[in-house]
């Protein structure tokens, strides 16, 4: 059926909120694992969250899987062993969408993606390789010290090269889209106009939202006519703006709120393939990588215990709970 304004998408209804195409994602809720290089390049979030092959990566994936989450966003970013990361995700049975640059500067993006594709084929054969070439290109001037145009060019080069080399590549592009003005879509427009994109990602948080998520999803659908992912959202227990804007909510009720907004968009013909809770693991403040404190925005705590409100919500969504 041709994509376009007001298209009715016929999909399998699953768990009550989405119309899900199982050829794209394996679970409606997606576990997002921080893989960014932040605080002027001095804070590697993969290291400080211990989401490493030699650390707790397997533990994190197993906890997510035990909550019915079988798809993840993770990173094959510079400075980390891509082969080991690919192998662990495959061993744990978690479908993964891999960020290649999450505020990282890559001097030769073509060479970098060629190496990643070779490594992915060595570990995973010809199975579909999902990539997010550049996370949030509109924020690169502030967080990575390069222009938005540079970040867009990097994304296009890596997407094109990956499609040329791999028999089955899926491309996610994502950016903060928190309103419906044209400026919100500038970076995504620039990428979509130059290369084929499979899924449009919308990053939407309580403290930056300018309008309702359902309106954002509808505007994004009408603009691109492509499947959409809520590619980042979460609730931060310690964020005063979250509590001021949405009094009385917690992580579990924020997830329900997002699901309700997705359902509204679904009912108007928008194809939303999943919601990524980002991040899944509490992390130190970006500006304080050595801090013993953690931002409380994930399911998984520093000691591998879980947030009770979000855990309960995810467990209630699992098929055995629905059947009961």
Coordinates of C-alpha atoms in Angstrom, one line a residue:
X1 CA 0.0 0.0 0.0
X2 CA 1.4 3.3 -1.0
X3 CA 2.7 5.6 1.8
X4 CA 1.0 9.0 2.1
X5 CA -1.2 11.4 4.0
X6 CA -3.8 9.6 6.1
X7 CA -2.7 6.1 5.0
X8 CA -4.4 3.3 6.9
X9 CA -1.7 0.8 7.9
X10 CA -2.9 -2.8 8.3
X11 CA -0.7 -4.5 10.8
X12 CA -1.0 -7.1 13.6
X13 CA -2.3 -5.4 16.8
X14 CA -0.1 -6.4 19.7
X15 CA -0.4 -5.6 23.4
X16 CA -3.0 -3.0 22.9
X17 CA -1.2 0.2 21.7
X18 CA 0.6 -0.5 18.4
X19 CA 0.1 -1.8 14.9
X20 CA 3.4 -3.7 14.7
X21 CA 5.3 -4.9 11.7
X22 CA 7.3 -7.8 13.1
X23 CA 9.7 -7.6 10.1
X24 CA 11.1 -4.4 11.7
X25 CA 11.3 -4.9 15.5
X26 CA 11.0 -7.9 17.8
X27 CA 9.3 -6.0 20.7
X28 CA 7.2 -2.9 21.0
X29 CA 9.4 -1.6 23.9
X30 CA 13.0 -1.1 23.0
X31 CA 15.8 -0.9 25.5
X32 CA 18.1 2.1 24.9
X33 CA 21.7 1.8 26.1
X34 CA 23.7 5.0 26.4
X35 CA 26.7 4.9 24.2
X36 CA 27.5 8.6 23.9
X37 CA 30.7 10.6 24.3
X38 CA 29.7 13.6 26.2
X39 CA 31.1 16.4 28.4
X40 CA 33.5 17.6 25.7
X41 CA 34.4 14.0 24.9
X42 CA 35.6 13.3 28.4
X43 CA 32.7 11.0 29.5
X44 CA 32.3 7.7 27.7
X45 CA 28.9 6.5 28.9
X46 CA 29.5 2.9 27.8
X47 CA 32.3 2.8 30.3
X48 CA 30.6 4.6 33.2
X49 CA 27.4 2.5 32.9
X50 CA 29.6 -0.6 32.6
X51 CA 27.7 -1.6 29.5
X52 CA 30.7 -3.4 28.2
X53 CA 31.5 -7.0 27.1
X54 CA 33.9 -7.2 30.1
X55 CA 31.4 -5.6 32.4
X56 CA 27.6 -5.8 32.7
X57 CA 26.4 -5.9 29.1
X58 CA 25.1 -9.4 29.3
X59 CA 23.4 -8.7 32.6
X60 CA 21.7 -5.6 31.2
X61 CA 20.4 -7.5 28.1
X62 CA 19.1 -10.3 30.2
X63 CA 17.3 -8.0 32.6
X64 CA 15.7 -6.3 29.6
X65 CA 14.8 -9.6 28.0
X66 CA 13.2 -10.8 31.3
X67 CA 10.9 -7.8 31.1
X68 CA 9.7 -8.7 27.6
X69 CA 12.1 -6.4 25.7
X70 CA 13.8 -8.2 22.8
X71 CA 15.0 -5.2 20.8
X72 CA 17.7 -2.6 21.8
X73 CA 19.4 0.5 20.7
X74 CA 23.1 0.2 21.5
X75 CA 26.4 1.4 20.1
X76 CA 29.2 0.2 17.8
X77 CA 31.0 3.5 18.4
X78 CA 34.7 4.4 18.1
X79 CA 37.0 3.1 20.8
X80 CA 35.0 -0.1 21.5
X81 CA 35.3 -3.7 20.3
X82 CA 32.5 -4.0 17.8
X83 CA 33.0 -7.8 17.3
X84 CA 32.5 -8.5 21.0
X85 CA 29.4 -6.2 21.2
X86 CA 27.9 -7.8 18.2
X87 CA 28.6 -11.3 19.6
X88 CA 27.0 -10.7 23.0
X89 CA 23.8 -9.2 21.5
X90 CA 23.5 -12.2 19.2
X91 CA 24.3 -14.7 22.1
X92 CA 21.6 -13.0 24.2
X93 CA 19.0 -13.1 21.4
X94 CA 18.4 -9.3 21.4
X95 CA 17.8 -7.6 18.1
X96 CA 19.9 -4.5 18.1
X97 CA 19.8 -1.1 16.3
X98 CA 23.4 0.1 16.4
X99 CA 24.5 3.7 16.7
X100 CA 27.7 4.4 14.9
X101 CA 28.3 7.9 16.1
X102 CA 26.7 9.2 19.3
X103 CA 28.4 12.6 19.5
X104 CA 31.6 11.0 18.3
X105 CA 33.8 12.7 15.7
X106 CA 34.6 10.2 12.9
X107 CA 37.3 11.5 10.5
X108 CA 36.7 8.9 7.8
X109 CA 33.1 7.8 8.1
X110 CA 33.3 5.7 4.9
X111 CA 36.2 3.6 6.2
X112 CA 34.5 3.3 9.6
X113 CA 31.3 1.9 8.3
X114 CA 33.1 -0.5 6.0
X115 CA 34.9 -1.9 9.0
X116 CA 31.6 -2.2 10.9
X117 CA 29.9 -4.0 8.1
X118 CA 32.7 -6.5 7.7
X119 CA 32.6 -7.2 11.4
X120 CA 28.8 -7.6 11.4
X121 CA 28.9 -10.0 8.5
X122 CA 31.6 -12.0 10.3
X123 CA 29.5 -12.4 13.4
X124 CA 26.0 -12.3 12.1
X125 CA 26.2 -13.4 8.5
X126 CA 23.6 -11.9 6.2
X127 CA 21.0 -11.2 8.9
X128 CA 19.6 -7.7 8.8
X129 CA 21.9 -5.0 10.1
X130 CA 20.1 -2.1 11.8
X131 CA 22.1 1.1 12.0
X132 CA 21.5 4.6 13.3
X133 CA 24.5 6.3 11.6
X134 CA 24.4 9.6 13.6
X135 CA 22.4 10.1 16.7
X136 CA 20.7 13.6 17.0
X137 CA 22.6 15.5 14.3
X138 CA 21.0 18.8 15.2
X139 CA 22.8 18.6 18.6
X140 CA 26.3 18.0 17.2
X141 CA 27.3 21.7 17.2
X142 CA 26.7 21.8 21.0
X143 CA 27.8 18.3 22.0
X144 CA 30.4 17.2 19.5
X145 CA 31.9 20.5 18.3
X146 CA 31.0 20.0 14.6
X147 CA 28.3 21.6 12.5
X148 CA 24.9 20.1 11.8
X149 CA 25.9 19.9 8.1
X150 CA 29.0 17.9 9.0
X151 CA 26.9 15.5 11.1
X152 CA 24.4 15.2 8.3
X153 CA 27.1 14.5 5.7
X154 CA 28.6 11.8 8.1
X155 CA 25.2 10.2 8.4
X156 CA 24.6 10.1 4.6
X157 CA 28.0 8.7 3.8
X158 CA 27.7 5.9 6.4
X159 CA 24.1 5.0 5.3
X160 CA 25.0 4.9 1.6
X161 CA 28.2 2.9 2.2
X162 CA 26.4 0.4 4.4
X163 CA 23.6 -0.2 1.8
X164 CA 26.3 -0.7 -0.9
X165 CA 28.1 -3.3 1.1
X166 CA 25.5 -5.2 3.1
X167 CA 22.7 -7.3 1.6
X168 CA 20.1 -6.2 4.2
X169 CA 20.5 -2.9 6.0
X170 CA 17.9 -0.9 7.9
X171 CA 18.5 2.7 8.6
X172 CA 17.1 4.7 11.5
X173 CA 17.5 8.5 11.6
X174 CA 16.6 10.2 14.8
X175 CA 16.5 13.7 16.2
X176 CA 14.8 15.7 19.0
X177 CA 11.3 16.4 17.5
X178 CA 9.4 17.9 20.3
X179 CA 7.1 20.3 18.3
X180 CA 5.6 20.7 14.9
X181 CA 7.5 23.7 13.5
X182 CA 9.6 23.2 10.4
X183 CA 12.9 23.9 12.3
X184 CA 12.2 20.7 14.3
X185 CA 12.6 18.6 11.1
X186 CA 15.6 20.4 9.5
X187 CA 18.3 17.7 10.1
X188 CA 15.9 14.8 9.3
X189 CA 14.8 16.6 6.1
X190 CA 18.5 17.0 5.1
X191 CA 19.2 13.3 5.5
X192 CA 16.0 11.9 4.0
X193 CA 16.5 14.1 0.9
X194 CA 19.9 12.5 0.2
X195 CA 19.6 8.8 1.2
X196 CA 17.0 6.1 1.8
X197 CA 15.8 5.9 5.4
X198 CA 13.7 3.0 6.7
X199 CA 12.5 4.5 10.0
X200 CA 12.1 8.0 11.3
X201 CA 13.1 8.4 14.9
X202 CA 11.4 10.9 17.2
X203 CA 13.2 11.7 20.5
X204 CA 10.7 13.1 23.0
X205 CA 11.2 13.9 26.7
X206 CA 9.0 15.5 29.2
X207 CA 11.3 18.5 29.9
X208 CA 11.7 19.5 26.2
X209 CA 8.2 18.7 24.8
X210 CA 6.6 21.7 23.1
X211 CA 3.3 19.9 22.1
X212 CA 1.7 16.5 22.6
X213 CA 3.5 13.5 21.3
X214 CA 0.5 12.4 19.3
X215 CA 0.6 15.7 17.3
X216 CA 4.3 15.3 16.8
X217 CA 3.8 11.8 15.5
X218 CA 1.0 12.8 13.2
X219 CA 3.1 15.7 11.7
X220 CA 6.1 13.4 11.3
X221 CA 4.0 10.8 9.5
X222 CA 2.4 13.4 7.2
X223 CA 5.9 14.8 6.4
X224 CA 7.7 11.6 5.5
X225 CA 5.1 8.8 5.1
X226 CA 7.5 6.3 6.7
X227 CA 7.4 4.1 9.8
X228 CA 8.1 6.0 13.0
X229 CA 9.9 5.0 16.2
X230 CA 9.7 6.9 19.5
X231 CA 13.5 6.5 19.5
X232 CA 14.0 8.0 22.9
X233 CA 11.8 8.8 25.8
X234 CA 12.0 8.4 29.6
X235 CA 11.1 9.8 32.9
X236 CA 13.8 11.3 35.3
X237 CA 12.8 10.9 38.9
X238 CA 15.0 13.8 39.9
X239 CA 14.1 16.2 37.1
X240 CA 12.1 19.1 38.5
X241 CA 10.7 20.1 35.1
X242 CA 9.2 16.6 34.7
X243 CA 7.4 16.8 38.0
X244 CA 6.2 20.4 37.3
X245 CA 4.8 19.6 33.9
X246 CA 3.4 16.2 34.8
X247 CA 2.7 16.1 38.5
X248 CA 2.2 12.8 40.1
X249 CA 3.8 10.7 37.4
X250 CA 6.6 8.2 37.7
X251 CA 8.5 6.0 35.2
X252 CA 5.6 3.5 34.8
X253 CA 2.9 6.1 34.4
X254 CA 5.0 8.1 31.9
X255 CA 5.3 5.0 29.8
X256 CA 1.6 4.6 29.9
X257 CA 1.2 8.2 28.9
X258 CA 3.5 7.7 25.9
X259 CA 1.6 4.6 24.9
X260 CA -1.7 6.5 25.1
X261 CA -0.3 9.2 22.8
X262 CA 0.9 6.5 20.4
X263 CA -2.5 5.0 20.4
X264 CA -4.1 8.4 19.5
X265 CA -1.7 8.7 16.6
X266 CA -2.3 5.0 15.5
X267 CA -6.0 5.7 15.4
X268 CA -5.3 8.5 12.9
X269 CA -3.3 6.1 10.6
X270 CA 0.2 6.7 11.9
X271 CA 2.5 3.7 11.8
X272 CA 4.6 3.7 15.0
X273 CA 6.7 0.6 15.3
X274 CA 8.0 0.9 18.9
X275 CA 8.9 3.0 21.9
X276 CA 12.6 3.1 23.0
X277 CA 13.1 3.7 26.7
X278 CA 16.3 5.7 26.8
X279 CA 18.4 5.1 28.8
X280 CA 17.6 1.6 30.2
X281 CA 20.5 1.9 32.7
X282 CA 20.9 4.7 35.2
X283 CA 24.0 6.7 34.4
X284 CA 26.2 9.2 36.2
X285 CA 25.6 12.9 35.4
X286 CA 27.1 13.8 32.1
X287 CA 29.3 16.5 33.7
X288 CA 30.5 14.2 36.5
X289 CA 31.5 10.8 35.2
X290 CA 33.2 9.8 38.5
X291 CA 30.2 10.6 40.6
X292 CA 28.7 7.9 42.8
X293 CA 25.3 9.3 42.2
X294 CA 23.2 8.2 39.3
X295 CA 20.4 9.9 37.3
X296 CA 17.3 7.9 38.0
X297 CA 15.9 7.6 34.5
X298 CA 16.4 3.9 33.7
X299 CA 14.9 0.5 34.5
X300 CA 18.2 -0.9 35.7
X301 CA 20.0 0.6 38.7
X302 CA 23.8 0.7 39.4
X303 CA 23.5 -2.5 41.6
X304 CA 21.4 -4.3 38.9
X305 CA 18.2 -3.9 40.9
X306 CA 15.3 -2.5 38.9
X307 CA 12.9 0.5 39.3
X308 CA 9.7 -1.0 40.7
X309 CA 7.3 1.3 38.9
X310 CA 8.8 0.8 35.4
X311 CA 9.4 -2.9 36.1
X312 CA 5.8 -3.5 37.1
X313 CA 4.5 -1.7 34.0
X314 CA 6.8 -3.7 31.6
X315 CA 5.9 -7.0 33.3
X316 CA 2.2 -6.2 33.0
X317 CA 2.6 -5.8 29.2
X318 CA 4.1 -9.2 28.8
X319 CA 1.9 -11.8 27.0
X320 CA 1.5 -14.1 30.0
X321 CA 0.2 -11.1 32.1
X322 CA -2.2 -10.1 29.3
X323 CA -3.5 -13.6 29.1
X324 CA -4.0 -13.7 32.9

